[in-house]
Tab-separated table of C-alpha atoms in Angstrom:
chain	number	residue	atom	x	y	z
L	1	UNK	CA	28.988	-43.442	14.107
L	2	UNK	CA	29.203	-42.805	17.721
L	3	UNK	CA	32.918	-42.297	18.509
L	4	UNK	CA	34.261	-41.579	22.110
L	5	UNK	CA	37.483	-40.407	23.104
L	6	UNK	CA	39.280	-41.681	26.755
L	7	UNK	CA	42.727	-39.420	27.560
L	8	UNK	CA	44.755	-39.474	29.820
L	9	UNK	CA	48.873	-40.077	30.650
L	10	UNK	CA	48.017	-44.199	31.635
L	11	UNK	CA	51.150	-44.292	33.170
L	12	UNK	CA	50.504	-46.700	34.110
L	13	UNK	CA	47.438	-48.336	32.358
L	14	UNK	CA	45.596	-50.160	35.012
L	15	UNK	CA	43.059	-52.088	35.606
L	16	UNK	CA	40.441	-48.652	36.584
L	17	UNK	CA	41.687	-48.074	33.413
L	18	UNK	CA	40.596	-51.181	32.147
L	19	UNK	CA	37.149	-51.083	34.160
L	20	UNK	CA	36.108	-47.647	32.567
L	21	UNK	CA	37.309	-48.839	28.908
L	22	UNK	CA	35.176	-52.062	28.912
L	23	UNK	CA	31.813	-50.025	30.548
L	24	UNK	CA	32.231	-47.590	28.115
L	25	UNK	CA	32.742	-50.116	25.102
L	26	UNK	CA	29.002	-50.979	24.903
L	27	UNK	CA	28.001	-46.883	24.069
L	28	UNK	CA	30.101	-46.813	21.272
L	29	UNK	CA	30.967	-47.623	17.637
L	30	UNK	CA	34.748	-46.759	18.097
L	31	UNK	CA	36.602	-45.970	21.008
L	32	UNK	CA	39.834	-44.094	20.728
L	33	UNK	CA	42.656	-44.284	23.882
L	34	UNK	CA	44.512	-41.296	23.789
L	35	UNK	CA	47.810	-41.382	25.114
L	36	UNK	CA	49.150	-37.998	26.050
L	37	UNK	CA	52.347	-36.324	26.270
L	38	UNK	CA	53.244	-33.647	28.655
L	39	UNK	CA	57.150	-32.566	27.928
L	40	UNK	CA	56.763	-31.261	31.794
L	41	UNK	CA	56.642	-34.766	32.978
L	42	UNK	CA	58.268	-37.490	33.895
L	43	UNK	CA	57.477	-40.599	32.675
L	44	UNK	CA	58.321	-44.432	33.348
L	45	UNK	CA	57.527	-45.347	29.872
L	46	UNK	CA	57.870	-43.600	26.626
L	47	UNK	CA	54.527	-42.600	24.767
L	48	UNK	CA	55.320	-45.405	21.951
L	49	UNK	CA	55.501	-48.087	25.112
L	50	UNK	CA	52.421	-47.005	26.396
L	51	UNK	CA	50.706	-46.979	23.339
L	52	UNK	CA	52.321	-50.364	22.098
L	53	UNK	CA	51.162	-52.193	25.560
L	54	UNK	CA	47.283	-50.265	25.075
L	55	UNK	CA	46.931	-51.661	22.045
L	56	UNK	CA	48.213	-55.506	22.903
L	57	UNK	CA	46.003	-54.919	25.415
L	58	UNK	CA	42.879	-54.902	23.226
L	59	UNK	CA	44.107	-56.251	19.809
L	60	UNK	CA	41.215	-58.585	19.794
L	61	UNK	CA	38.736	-55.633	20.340
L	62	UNK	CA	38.441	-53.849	16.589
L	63	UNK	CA	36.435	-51.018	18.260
L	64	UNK	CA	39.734	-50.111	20.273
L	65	UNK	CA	42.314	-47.450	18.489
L	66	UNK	CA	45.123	-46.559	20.535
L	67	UNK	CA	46.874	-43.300	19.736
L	68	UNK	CA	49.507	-40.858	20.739
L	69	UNK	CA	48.687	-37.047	21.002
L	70	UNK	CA	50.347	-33.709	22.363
L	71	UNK	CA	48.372	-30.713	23.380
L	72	UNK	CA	44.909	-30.286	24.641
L	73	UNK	CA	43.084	-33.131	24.620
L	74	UNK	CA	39.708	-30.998	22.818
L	75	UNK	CA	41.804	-30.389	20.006
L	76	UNK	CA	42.707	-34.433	19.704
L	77	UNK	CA	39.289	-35.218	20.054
L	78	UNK	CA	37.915	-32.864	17.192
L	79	UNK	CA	40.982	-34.259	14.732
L	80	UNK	CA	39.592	-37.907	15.496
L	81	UNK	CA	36.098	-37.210	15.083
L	82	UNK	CA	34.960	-37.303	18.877
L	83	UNK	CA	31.466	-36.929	19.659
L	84	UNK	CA	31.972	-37.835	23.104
L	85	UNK	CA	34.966	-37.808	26.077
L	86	UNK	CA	35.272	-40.967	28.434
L	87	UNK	CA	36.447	-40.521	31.881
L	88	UNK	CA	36.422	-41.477	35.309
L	89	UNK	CA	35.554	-40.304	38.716
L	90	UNK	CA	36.939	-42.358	41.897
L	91	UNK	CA	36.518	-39.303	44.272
L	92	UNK	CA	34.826	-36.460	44.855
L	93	UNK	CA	37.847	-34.417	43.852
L	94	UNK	CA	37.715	-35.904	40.710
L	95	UNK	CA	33.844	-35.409	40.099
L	96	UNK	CA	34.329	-31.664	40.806
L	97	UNK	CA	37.836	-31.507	38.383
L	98	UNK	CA	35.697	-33.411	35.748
L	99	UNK	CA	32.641	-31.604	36.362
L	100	UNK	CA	34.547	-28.329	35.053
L	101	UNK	CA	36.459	-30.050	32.486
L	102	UNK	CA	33.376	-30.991	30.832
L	103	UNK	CA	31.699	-27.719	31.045
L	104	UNK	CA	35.103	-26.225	29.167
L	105	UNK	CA	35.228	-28.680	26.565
L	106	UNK	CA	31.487	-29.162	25.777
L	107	UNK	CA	31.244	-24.487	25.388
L	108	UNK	CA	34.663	-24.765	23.170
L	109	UNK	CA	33.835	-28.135	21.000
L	110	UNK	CA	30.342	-29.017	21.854
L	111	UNK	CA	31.823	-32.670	22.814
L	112	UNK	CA	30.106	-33.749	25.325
L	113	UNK	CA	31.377	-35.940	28.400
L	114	UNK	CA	30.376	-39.242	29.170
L	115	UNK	CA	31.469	-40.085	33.539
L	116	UNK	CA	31.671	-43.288	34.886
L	117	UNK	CA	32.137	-44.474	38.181
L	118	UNK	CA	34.920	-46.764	39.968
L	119	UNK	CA	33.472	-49.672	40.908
L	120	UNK	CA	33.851	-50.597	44.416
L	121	UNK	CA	37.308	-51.595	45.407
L	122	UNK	CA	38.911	-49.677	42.492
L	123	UNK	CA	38.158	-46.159	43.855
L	124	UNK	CA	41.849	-46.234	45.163
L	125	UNK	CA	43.876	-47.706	42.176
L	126	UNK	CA	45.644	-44.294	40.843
L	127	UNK	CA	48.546	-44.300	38.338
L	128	UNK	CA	50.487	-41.862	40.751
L	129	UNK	CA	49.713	-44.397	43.608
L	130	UNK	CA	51.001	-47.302	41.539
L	131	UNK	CA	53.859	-45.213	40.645
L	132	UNK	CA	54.905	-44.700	44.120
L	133	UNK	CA	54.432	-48.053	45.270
L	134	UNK	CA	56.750	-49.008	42.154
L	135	UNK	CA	59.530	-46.224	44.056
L	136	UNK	CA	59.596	-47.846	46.963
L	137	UNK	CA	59.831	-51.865	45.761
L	138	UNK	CA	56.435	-52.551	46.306
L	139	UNK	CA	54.785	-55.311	43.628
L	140	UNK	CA	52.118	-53.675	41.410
L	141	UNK	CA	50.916	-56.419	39.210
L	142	UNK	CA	47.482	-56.642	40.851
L	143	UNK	CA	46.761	-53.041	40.401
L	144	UNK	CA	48.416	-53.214	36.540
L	145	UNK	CA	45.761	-54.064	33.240
């Protein structure tokens, strides 16, 4: 069974979110969105919120687990199983930040890291941009999944 892990704070979850989670879908026999928790931040939902929203988000989708986690994200993925990590790249910046994530996680756990791509007109949508437009009044539906 080919099981892939996709981490990250989704706080929000949006719809780049969304994009990379339905590409990826197709790869795998079970996909696992791991929700973590970083004590150091600041958060507009709780963990449990996220998670409960992820997972209404894909109920109809029994490849989907949603799933809460603390620590390094390596160490979640080898408790669930994980052949393979999920992410996404809008920007060059993140290519080169992935790039070495990768490399650290495939020497320490042999997972290795599956990238993909924004599509166009998503390379902007950030969960710290949505965040901030949320601060200052701004509407964020468009941008949420």
């Amino acid at each position: 069974m080919r099981t892939a892990i996709f981490t990250g704070s989704f706080d929000p979850f949006t719809i780049g979110h969304d994009s990379i989670v339905r590409r990826a879908l197709p790869l795998f026999d079970r996909l696992i969105i791991g929700i973590g928790h970083n004590e150091r931040k600041q958060y507009l939902q709780t963990a449990e919120e996220r998670c409960q929203h992820i997972a209404q988000l894909y109920a109809q989708e029994p490849k989907i687990e949603v799933k809460t986690f603390s620590g390094l994200a390596v160490e979640f993925a080898k408790q669930q199983g994980a052949q393979f990590f999920v992410r996404g790249v809008r920007t060059v910046q993140d290519f080169e930040f992935e790039r070495q994530q990768a490399d650290f996680n495939r020497r320490i756990s042999g997972i290795e890291t599956v990238l993909f791509f924004a599509l166009p007109g998503m390379d902007s949508i950030s969960s710290s941009a949505v965040r901030e437009l949320l601060h200052f009044g701004y509407p964020i539906d468009e941008f949420l999944a």
